[in-house]
Amino acid sequence: MMRNSGSSRREWQLVRVASRITSSRRLLWSVLAVAVVMSMGVAVAWTTPLFATRDLEIQGNSLVSNEEVHAAVAEQIDVPLPRIDLVGAESAIGAIAAVESVTVSRSWPRGLRIEITERRPYLLVPESDDSFWVIDREGVPYQHLEESDPALLQVQLDDPGPHDRATKSTLEILEDLPRELRDQLERVESPTAAGVVLHLEGGQSIRWGDADQNEKKSQVTLLLLSQDHQHFDVSAPNAPSVS
């Protein structure tokens, strides 16, 4: 009786072990099956025309046309959405002059969401043909106008741009000007980085020079404007002159 009981116990243990092995195998096969299905799904999404990029949802643009955006990302159209180069798309759209920044994201199943921030007008640069360039606070020319915009300050620049020394000098001077002076400005001439001249609405002209010592130049200018003169030179603020 004791032997039969021991034998039965061993047999039962063997059955339990076999059952566990069977369950483990079933679980393994189930996991493998799920992995295969998921891999096939990824492969399909990666290659099938079902997820080909077709739709562009463009937001935030007014100066930049939808056609310009479509042209910038033309190489991405019909590419399966998982394979879209988002950084490349942002770079291509960001190359449009009026675009300050852009974010591109996937919009499943077949679209791209494009959020654009456009540049804001700051200054107006007249051209020799009586047209104008609008530039932003970074000095980037991004919009061409056939007529002047009275809401923008005109600045004479030979080669406006974010890397032009005269442009950078002018932007720095304007940024540092006190409101009392800024409100009187009519136009600015900036033939060189060190040759900036401010023209006021009252007819006075101020030879400012470069962008050094802007605070001191402003203080001296405000003192001199109380005198009955038309031309001021504060390019050397410790030795200003008037005429």
GROMACS .gro file of N, CA and C in nm, residues 66-215:
model
  450
   66ASN      N    1  -0.062   7.777  -4.890
   66ASN     CA    2  -0.065   7.631  -4.881
   66ASN      C    3   0.015   7.567  -4.993
   67GLU      N    4   0.013   7.633  -5.110
   67GLU     CA    5   0.087   7.580  -5.225
   67GLU      C    6   0.238   7.577  -5.197
   68GLU      N    7   0.288   7.681  -5.129
   68GLU     CA    8   0.431   7.684  -5.095
   68GLU      C    9   0.466   7.570  -5.000
   69VAL      N   10   0.378   7.544  -4.905
   69VAL     CA   11   0.403   7.436  -4.810
   69VAL      C   12   0.400   7.301  -4.881
   70HIS      N   13   0.300   7.282  -4.968
   70HIS     CA   14   0.291   7.157  -5.043
   70HIS      C   15   0.417   7.136  -5.127
   71ALA      N   16   0.464   7.242  -5.190
   71ALA     CA   17   0.584   7.231  -5.274
   71ALA      C   18   0.707   7.196  -5.190
   72ALA      N   19   0.714   7.250  -5.068
   72ALA     CA   20   0.829   7.225  -4.982
   72ALA      C   21   0.839   7.079  -4.938
   73VAL      N   22   0.723   7.014  -4.922
   73VAL     CA   23   0.724   6.875  -4.875
   73VAL      C   24   0.679   6.778  -4.984
   74ALA      N   25   0.694   6.819  -5.109
   74ALA     CA   26   0.648   6.736  -5.221
   74ALA      C   27   0.711   6.597  -5.219
   75GLU      N   28   0.836   6.587  -5.176
   75GLU     CA   29   0.904   6.457  -5.174
   75GLU      C   30   0.845   6.362  -5.070
   76GLN      N   31   0.772   6.416  -4.975
   76GLN     CA   32   0.716   6.332  -4.869
   76GLN      C   33   0.578   6.277  -4.905
   77ILE      N   34   0.515   6.335  -5.006
   77ILE     CA   35   0.382   6.290  -5.046
   77ILE      C   36   0.391   6.147  -5.100
   78ASP      N   37   0.297   6.064  -5.062
   78ASP     CA   38   0.286   5.923  -5.101
   78ASP      C   39   0.387   5.832  -5.030
   79VAL      N   40   0.471   5.889  -4.944
   79VAL     CA   41   0.561   5.806  -4.863
   79VAL      C   42   0.480   5.752  -4.745
   80PRO      N   43   0.492   5.621  -4.712
   80PRO     CA   44   0.421   5.569  -4.594
   80PRO      C   45   0.450   5.652  -4.470
   81LEU      N   46   0.346   5.682  -4.395
   81LEU     CA   47   0.356   5.775  -4.284
   81LEU      C   48   0.467   5.741  -4.184
   82PRO      N   49   0.488   5.611  -4.150
   82PRO     CA   50   0.595   5.581  -4.054
   82PRO      C   51   0.734   5.618  -4.106
   83ARG      N   52   0.749   5.628  -4.238
   83ARG     CA   53   0.880   5.656  -4.296
   83ARG      C   54   0.903   5.804  -4.322
   84ILE      N   55   0.808   5.889  -4.288
   84ILE     CA   56   0.822   6.032  -4.312
   84ILE      C   57   0.939   6.089  -4.231
   85ASP      N   58   1.022   6.169  -4.296
   85ASP     CA   59   1.132   6.238  -4.230
   85ASP      C   60   1.080   6.370  -4.174
   86LEU      N   61   1.038   6.370  -4.049
   86LEU     CA   62   0.978   6.490  -3.989
   86LEU      C   63   1.078   6.605  -3.981
   87VAL      N   64   1.202   6.574  -3.946
   87VAL     CA   65   1.305   6.679  -3.937
   87VAL      C   66   1.331   6.739  -4.074
   88GLY      N   67   1.337   6.653  -4.176
   88GLY     CA   68   1.357   6.702  -4.312
   88GLY      C   69   1.243   6.789  -4.359
   89ALA      N   70   1.120   6.749  -4.323
   89ALA     CA   71   1.002   6.829  -4.360
   89ALA      C   72   1.005   6.965  -4.293
   90GLU      N   73   1.042   6.967  -4.165
   90GLU     CA   74   1.052   7.095  -4.093
   90GLU      C   75   1.160   7.184  -4.153
   91SER      N   76   1.271   7.123  -4.193
   91SER     CA   77   1.379   7.201  -4.253
   91SER      C   78   1.336   7.261  -4.387
   92ALA      N   79   1.264   7.183  -4.467
   92ALA     CA   80   1.220   7.231  -4.598
   92ALA      C   81   1.120   7.345  -4.585
   93ILE      N   82   1.026   7.332  -4.493
   93ILE     CA   83   0.927   7.438  -4.473
   93ILE      C   84   0.992   7.559  -4.408
   94GLY      N   85   1.086   7.535  -4.316
   94GLY     CA   86   1.155   7.645  -4.248
   94GLY      C   87   1.241   7.728  -4.341
   95ALA      N   88   1.273   7.675  -4.459
   95ALA     CA   89   1.352   7.750  -4.557
   95ALA      C   90   1.269   7.858  -4.627
   96ILE      N   91   1.137   7.852  -4.614
   96ILE     CA   92   1.051   7.957  -4.670
   96ILE      C   93   1.074   8.085  -4.589
   97ALA      N   94   1.100   8.196  -4.657
   97ALA     CA   95   1.146   8.319  -4.591
   97ALA      C   96   1.054   8.366  -4.479
   98ALA      N   97   0.924   8.357  -4.499
   98ALA     CA   98   0.829   8.412  -4.401
   98ALA      C   99   0.807   8.320  -4.281
   99VAL      N  100   0.867   8.202  -4.281
   99VAL     CA  101   0.848   8.107  -4.170
   99VAL      C  102   0.954   8.130  -4.063
  100GLU      N  103   0.909   8.163  -3.943
  100GLU     CA  104   1.002   8.180  -3.831
  100GLU      C  105   1.032   8.045  -3.766
  101SER      N  106   0.928   7.963  -3.747
  101SER     CA  107   0.946   7.829  -3.692
  101SER      C  108   0.831   7.740  -3.739
  102VAL      N  109   0.854   7.609  -3.735
  102VAL     CA  110   0.751   7.515  -3.781
  102VAL      C  111   0.766   7.384  -3.706
  103THR      N  112   0.652   7.320  -3.678
  103THR     CA  113   0.650   7.187  -3.618
  103THR      C  114   0.568   7.095  -3.707
  104VAL      N  115   0.624   6.980  -3.742
  104VAL     CA  116   0.555   6.882  -3.826
  104VAL      C  117   0.538   6.754  -3.747
  105SER      N  118   0.417   6.700  -3.744
  105SER     CA  119   0.389   6.575  -3.673
  105SER      C  120   0.299   6.487  -3.758
  106ARG      N  121   0.299   6.357  -3.729
  106ARG     CA  122   0.214   6.263  -3.803
  106ARG      C  123   0.070   6.274  -3.757
  107SER      N  124  -0.022   6.262  -3.851
  107SER     CA  125  -0.165   6.261  -3.822
  107SER      C  126  -0.223   6.137  -3.888
  108TRP      N  127  -0.241   6.031  -3.810
  108TRP     CA  128  -0.281   5.902  -3.866
  108TRP      C  129  -0.424   5.907  -3.921
  109PRO      N  130  -0.450   5.830  -4.028
  109PRO     CA  131  -0.359   5.729  -4.085
  109PRO      C  132  -0.274   5.780  -4.202
  110ARG      N  133  -0.309   5.897  -4.262
  110ARG     CA  134  -0.238   5.933  -4.386
  110ARG      C  135  -0.206   6.082  -4.394
  111GLY      N  136  -0.185   6.147  -4.281
  111GLY     CA  137  -0.169   6.291  -4.287
  111GLY      C  138  -0.051   6.345  -4.208
  112LEU      N  139  -0.019   6.472  -4.235
  112LEU     CA  140   0.080   6.545  -4.159
  112LEU      C  141   0.015   6.671  -4.102
  113ARG      N  142   0.042   6.699  -3.977
  113ARG     CA  143  -0.005   6.824  -3.915
  113ARG      C  144   0.113   6.921  -3.914
  114ILE      N  145   0.094   7.037  -3.976
  114ILE     CA  146   0.200   7.135  -3.991
  114ILE      C  147   0.159   7.265  -3.922
  115GLU      N  148   0.231   7.300  -3.817
  115GLU     CA  149   0.200   7.421  -3.740
  115GLU      C  150   0.310   7.525  -3.765
  116ILE      N  151   0.271   7.637  -3.825
  116ILE     CA  152   0.366   7.740  -3.869
  116ILE      C  153   0.354   7.865  -3.781
  117THR      N  154   0.468   7.920  -3.745
  117THR     CA  155   0.474   8.053  -3.684
  117THR      C  156   0.544   8.144  -3.783
  118GLU      N  157   0.475   8.246  -3.829
  118GLU     CA  158   0.531   8.335  -3.931
  118GLU      C  159   0.608   8.451  -3.865
  119ARG      N  160   0.698   8.509  -3.943
  119ARG     CA  161   0.774   8.624  -3.896
  119ARG      C  162   0.682   8.745  -3.881
  120ARG      N  163   0.718   8.834  -3.790
  120ARG     CA  164   0.638   8.954  -3.768
  120ARG      C  165   0.712   9.077  -3.820
  121PRO      N  166   0.640   9.169  -3.882
  121PRO     CA  167   0.705   9.287  -3.941
  121PRO      C  168   0.763   9.380  -3.834
  122TYR      N  169   0.882   9.432  -3.863
  122TYR     CA  170   0.947   9.523  -3.769
  122TYR      C  171   0.994   9.651  -3.838
  123LEU      N  172   1.064   9.636  -3.951
  123LEU     CA  173   1.117   9.751  -4.024
  123LEU      C  174   1.088   9.738  -4.172
  124LEU      N  175   1.095   9.852  -4.240
  124LEU     CA  176   1.071   9.857  -4.384
  124LEU      C  177   1.197   9.910  -4.452
  125VAL      N  178   1.249   9.836  -4.547
  125VAL     CA  179   1.372   9.876  -4.616
  125VAL      C  180   1.339   9.913  -4.760
  126PRO      N  181   1.355  10.042  -4.799
  126PRO     CA  182   1.324  10.083  -4.936
  126PRO      C  183   1.428  10.031  -5.034
  127GLU      N  184   1.382   9.996  -5.154
  127GLU     CA  185   1.468   9.951  -5.262
  127GLU      C  186   1.480  10.063  -5.366
  128SER      N  187   1.575  10.047  -5.457
  128SER     CA  188   1.599  10.150  -5.558
  128SER      C  189   1.483  10.164  -5.656
  129ASP      N  190   1.400  10.061  -5.670
  129ASP     CA  191   1.288  10.066  -5.765
  129ASP      C  192   1.158  10.109  -5.697
  130ASP      N  193   1.170  10.172  -5.581
  130ASP     CA  194   1.055  10.222  -5.505
  130ASP      C  195   0.969  10.110  -5.444
  131SER      N  196   1.021   9.991  -5.441
  131SER     CA  197   0.953   9.883  -5.369
  131SER      C  198   1.018   9.871  -5.230
  132PHE      N  199   0.971   9.777  -5.151
  132PHE     CA  200   1.018   9.769  -5.012
  132PHE      C  201   1.032   9.624  -4.967
  133TRP      N  202   1.127   9.603  -4.877
  133TRP     CA  203   1.139   9.475  -4.809
  133TRP      C  204   1.097   9.491  -4.663
  134VAL      N  205   1.015   9.400  -4.615
  134VAL     CA  206   0.981   9.395  -4.473
  134VAL      C  207   1.080   9.302  -4.405
  135ILE      N  208   1.139   9.349  -4.293
  135ILE     CA  209   1.229   9.262  -4.217
  135ILE      C  210   1.176   9.248  -4.074
  136ASP      N  211   1.211   9.136  -4.011
  136ASP     CA  212   1.166   9.112  -3.874
  136ASP      C  213   1.273   9.156  -3.774
  137ARG      N  214   1.254   9.127  -3.647
  137ARG     CA  215   1.347   9.170  -3.543
  137ARG      C  216   1.482   9.100  -3.551
  138GLU      N  217   1.491   8.995  -3.629
  138GLU     CA  218   1.619   8.927  -3.648
  138GLU      C  219   1.690   8.978  -3.772
  139GLY      N  220   1.627   9.072  -3.843
  139GLY     CA  221   1.689   9.129  -3.962
  139GLY      C  222   1.667   9.048  -4.089
  140VAL      N  223   1.572   8.956  -4.086
  140VAL     CA  224   1.546   8.871  -4.203
  140VAL      C  225   1.445   8.938  -4.297
  141PRO      N  226   1.483   8.965  -4.423
  141PRO     CA  227   1.386   9.015  -4.521
  141PRO      C  228   1.296   8.900  -4.564
  142TYR      N  229   1.166   8.916  -4.550
  142TYR     CA  230   1.080   8.802  -4.578
  142TYR      C  231   0.956   8.835  -4.660
  143GLN      N  232   0.930   8.963  -4.684
  143GLN     CA  233   0.812   9.000  -4.763
  143GLN      C  234   0.844   9.122  -4.848
  144HIS      N  235   0.807   9.114  -4.976
  144HIS     CA  236   0.833   9.224  -5.070
  144HIS      C  237   0.703   9.299  -5.095
  145LEU      N  238   0.709   9.433  -5.079
  145LEU     CA  239   0.591   9.517  -5.098
  145LEU      C  240   0.614   9.616  -5.212
  146GLU      N  241   0.510   9.643  -5.286
  146GLU     CA  242   0.517   9.743  -5.392
  146GLU      C  243   0.492   9.883  -5.338
  147GLU      N  244   0.427   9.892  -5.224
  147GLU     CA  245   0.398  10.022  -5.163
  147GLU      C  246   0.445  10.024  -5.018
  148SER      N  247   0.469  10.146  -4.968
  148SER     CA  248   0.515  10.162  -4.831
  148SER      C  249   0.405  10.126  -4.731
  149ASP      N  250   0.448  10.088  -4.613
  149ASP     CA  251   0.356  10.063  -4.502
  149ASP      C  252   0.383  10.168  -4.396
  150PRO      N  253   0.293  10.265  -4.379
  150PRO     CA  254   0.318  10.374  -4.284
  150PRO      C  255   0.330  10.329  -4.139
  151ALA      N  256   0.289  10.208  -4.110
  151ALA     CA  257   0.297  10.159  -3.972
  151ALA      C  258   0.439  10.113  -3.936
  152LEU      N  259   0.527  10.101  -4.036
  152LEU     CA  260   0.662  10.051  -4.012
  152LEU      C  261   0.765  10.161  -4.032
  153LEU      N  262   0.868  10.159  -3.948
  153LEU     CA  263   0.979  10.253  -3.959
  153LEU      C  264   1.066  10.216  -4.079
  154GLN      N  265   1.101  10.317  -4.160
  154GLN     CA  266   1.186  10.292  -4.276
  154GLN      C  267   1.333  10.303  -4.236
  155VAL      N  268   1.412  10.206  -4.282
  155VAL     CA  269   1.556  10.204  -4.256
  155VAL      C  270   1.629  10.181  -4.388
  156GLN      N  271   1.721  10.272  -4.420
  156GLN     CA  272   1.799  10.259  -4.542
  156GLN      C  273   1.916  10.165  -4.516
  157LEU      N  274   1.915  10.051  -4.581
  157LEU     CA  275   2.022   9.951  -4.569
  157LEU      C  276   2.063   9.906  -4.707
  158ASP      N  277   2.193   9.893  -4.730
  158ASP     CA  278   2.241   9.849  -4.861
  158ASP      C  279   2.219   9.700  -4.884
  159ASP      N  280   2.236   9.621  -4.781
  159ASP     CA  281   2.226   9.476  -4.796
  159ASP      C  282   2.161   9.415  -4.670
  160PRO      N  283   2.031   9.437  -4.653
  160PRO     CA  284   1.966   9.391  -4.529
  160PRO      C  285   1.973   9.239  -4.512
  161GLY      N  286   1.997   9.197  -4.390
  161GLY     CA  287   2.002   9.054  -4.362
  161GLY      C  288   2.053   9.031  -4.221
  162PRO      N  289   2.028   8.914  -4.165
  162PRO     CA  290   2.066   8.885  -4.026
  162PRO      C  291   2.217   8.880  -4.003
  163HIS      N  292   2.296   8.867  -4.111
  163HIS     CA  293   2.441   8.860  -4.097
  163HIS      C  294   2.510   8.989  -4.143
  164ASP      N  295   2.432   9.084  -4.192
  164ASP     CA  296   2.487   9.212  -4.236
  164ASP      C  297   2.520   9.298  -4.115
  165ARG      N  298   2.640   9.352  -4.110
  165ARG     CA  299   2.685   9.427  -3.992
  165ARG      C  300   2.602   9.553  -3.972
  166ALA      N  301   2.569   9.623  -4.080
  166ALA     CA  302   2.488   9.745  -4.067
  166ALA      C  303   2.348   9.712  -4.015
  167THR      N  304   2.293   9.601  -4.062
  167THR     CA  305   2.161   9.559  -4.013
  167THR      C  306   2.166   9.526  -3.865
  168LYS      N  307   2.265   9.449  -3.824
  168LYS     CA  308   2.276   9.411  -3.683
  168LYS      C  309   2.299   9.533  -3.594
  169SER      N  310   2.382   9.626  -3.640
  169SER     CA  311   2.407   9.747  -3.563
  169SER      C  312   2.280   9.829  -3.546
  170THR      N  313   2.203   9.843  -3.654
  170THR     CA  314   2.078   9.919  -3.649
  170THR      C  315   1.978   9.855  -3.554
  171LEU      N  316   1.964   9.724  -3.561
  171LEU     CA  317   1.870   9.654  -3.474
  171LEU      C  318   1.907   9.671  -3.327
  172GLU      N  319   2.036   9.667  -3.298
  172GLU     CA  320   2.081   9.682  -3.160
  172GLU      C  321   2.054   9.824  -3.109
  173ILE      N  322   2.079   9.923  -3.194
  173ILE     CA  323   2.053  10.062  -3.156
  173ILE      C  324   1.905  10.084  -3.128
  174LEU      N  325   1.821  10.036  -3.218
  174LEU     CA  326   1.677  10.054  -3.201
  174LEU      C  327   1.625   9.982  -3.076
  175GLU      N  328   1.683   9.868  -3.047
  175GLU     CA  329   1.642   9.793  -2.929
  175GLU      C  330   1.675   9.870  -2.801
  176ASP      N  331   1.787   9.945  -2.803
  176ASP     CA  332   1.832  10.015  -2.683
  176ASP      C  333   1.776  10.156  -2.669
  177LEU      N  334   1.713  10.208  -2.774
  177LEU     CA  335   1.661  10.344  -2.766
  177LEU      C  336   1.550  10.356  -2.662
  178PRO      N  337   1.553  10.462  -2.582
  178PRO     CA  338   1.440  10.484  -2.490
  178PRO      C  339   1.315  10.520  -2.568
  179ARG      N  340   1.201  10.494  -2.508
  179ARG     CA  341   1.073  10.517  -2.575
  179ARG      C  342   1.059  10.663  -2.621
  180GLU      N  343   1.113  10.754  -2.542
  180GLU     CA  344   1.102  10.897  -2.574
  180GLU      C  345   1.168  10.930  -2.708
  181LEU      N  346   1.277  10.863  -2.738
  181LEU     CA  347   1.343  10.884  -2.867
  181LEU      C  348   1.279  10.800  -2.977
  182ARG      N  349   1.247  10.678  -2.944
  182ARG     CA  350   1.190  10.586  -3.044
  182ARG      C  351   1.062  10.642  -3.103
  183ASP      N  352   0.982  10.706  -3.022
  183ASP     CA  353   0.854  10.759  -3.070
  183ASP      C  354   0.872  10.878  -3.164
  184GLN      N  355   0.990  10.940  -3.163
  184GLN     CA  356   1.014  11.057  -3.249
  184GLN      C  357   1.077  11.020  -3.383
  185LEU      N  358   1.115  10.895  -3.399
  185LEU     CA  359   1.186  10.854  -3.521
  185LEU      C  360   1.097  10.863  -3.644
  186GLU      N  361   1.154  10.916  -3.751
  186GLU     CA  362   1.085  10.918  -3.880
  186GLU      C  363   1.145  10.815  -3.974
  187ARG      N  364   1.279  10.808  -3.975
  187ARG     CA  365   1.349  10.710  -4.058
  187ARG      C  366   1.493  10.697  -4.007
  188VAL      N  367   1.561  10.596  -4.058
  188VAL     CA  368   1.700  10.570  -4.017
  188VAL      C  369   1.783  10.542  -4.142
  189GLU      N  370   1.903  10.597  -4.144
  189GLU     CA  371   1.999  10.567  -4.251
  189GLU      C  372   2.113  10.487  -4.191
  190SER      N  373   2.144  10.374  -4.253
  190SER     CA  374   2.252  10.290  -4.202
  190SER      C  375   2.341  10.243  -4.317
  191PRO      N  376   2.421  10.333  -4.375
  191PRO     CA  377   2.509  10.293  -4.485
  191PRO      C  378   2.617  10.194  -4.440
  192THR      N  379   2.659  10.206  -4.313
  192THR     CA  380   2.758  10.114  -4.256
  192THR      C  381   2.720  10.087  -4.111
  193ALA      N  382   2.788   9.990  -4.050
  193ALA     CA  383   2.760   9.957  -3.911
  193ALA      C  384   2.796  10.072  -3.817
  194ALA      N  385   2.894  10.155  -3.857
  194ALA     CA  386   2.939  10.265  -3.771
  194ALA      C  387   2.889  10.400  -3.820
  195GLY      N  388   2.799  10.399  -3.917
  195GLY     CA  389   2.752  10.525  -3.975
  195GLY      C  390   2.602  10.545  -3.964
  196VAL      N  391   2.541  10.497  -3.858
  196VAL     CA  392   2.395  10.505  -3.842
  196VAL      C  393   2.353  10.649  -3.810
  197VAL      N  394   2.251  10.697  -3.883
  197VAL     CA  395   2.197  10.831  -3.861
  197VAL      C  396   2.047  10.819  -3.836
  198LEU      N  397   2.002  10.882  -3.727
  198LEU     CA  398   1.860  10.883  -3.693
  198LEU      C  399   1.797  11.014  -3.739
  199HIS      N  400   1.682  11.006  -3.804
  199HIS     CA  401   1.609  11.125  -3.847
  199HIS      C  402   1.478  11.131  -3.769
  200LEU      N  403   1.453  11.247  -3.707
  200LEU     CA  404   1.335  11.263  -3.624
  200LEU      C  405   1.223  11.332  -3.700
  201GLU      N  406   1.103  11.319  -3.650
  201GLU     CA  407   0.986  11.379  -3.715
  201GLU      C  408   0.993  11.531  -3.716
  202GLY      N  409   1.066  11.590  -3.622
  202GLY     CA  410   1.079  11.735  -3.618
  202GLY      C  411   1.183  11.789  -3.714
  203GLY      N  412   1.246  11.702  -3.794
  203GLY     CA  413   1.345  11.746  -3.891
  203GLY      C  414   1.488  11.735  -3.842
  204GLN      N  415   1.510  11.704  -3.716
  204GLN     CA  416   1.646  11.691  -3.664
  204GLN      C  417   1.709  11.560  -3.710
  205SER      N  418   1.841  11.564  -3.723
  205SER     CA  419   1.916  11.442  -3.756
  205SER      C  420   2.022  11.419  -3.649
  206ILE      N  421   2.043  11.293  -3.616
  206ILE     CA  422   2.138  11.257  -3.511
  206ILE      C  423   2.235  11.154  -3.567
  207ARG      N  424   2.362  11.195  -3.576
  207ARG     CA  425   2.464  11.099  -3.618
  207ARG      C  426   2.498  11.013  -3.496
  208TRP      N  427   2.455  10.889  -3.502
  208TRP     CA  428   2.469  10.799  -3.388
  208TRP      C  429   2.599  10.720  -3.392
  209GLY      N  430   2.642  10.688  -3.511
  209GLY     CA  431   2.763  10.607  -3.524
  209GLY      C  432   2.732  10.459  -3.511
  210ASP      N  433   2.808  10.389  -3.427
  210ASP     CA  434   2.788  10.244  -3.412
  210ASP      C  435   2.697  10.214  -3.293
  211ALA      N  436   2.690  10.086  -3.256
  211ALA     CA  437   2.598  10.044  -3.150
  211ALA      C  438   2.662  10.043  -3.012
  212ASP      N  439   2.780  10.102  -2.998
  212ASP     CA  440   2.845  10.109  -2.867
  212ASP      C  441   2.789  10.225  -2.785
  213GLN      N  442   2.785  10.210  -2.657
  213GLN     CA  443   2.745  10.315  -2.562
  213GLN      C  444   2.606  10.373  -2.593
  214ASN      N  445   2.515  10.287  -2.630
  214ASN     CA  446   2.381  10.335  -2.667
  214ASN      C  447   2.311  10.409  -2.553
  215GLU      N  448   2.326  10.360  -2.432
  215GLU     CA  449   2.259  10.426  -2.320
  215GLU      C  450   2.311  10.568  -2.300
   0.00000   0.00000   0.00000
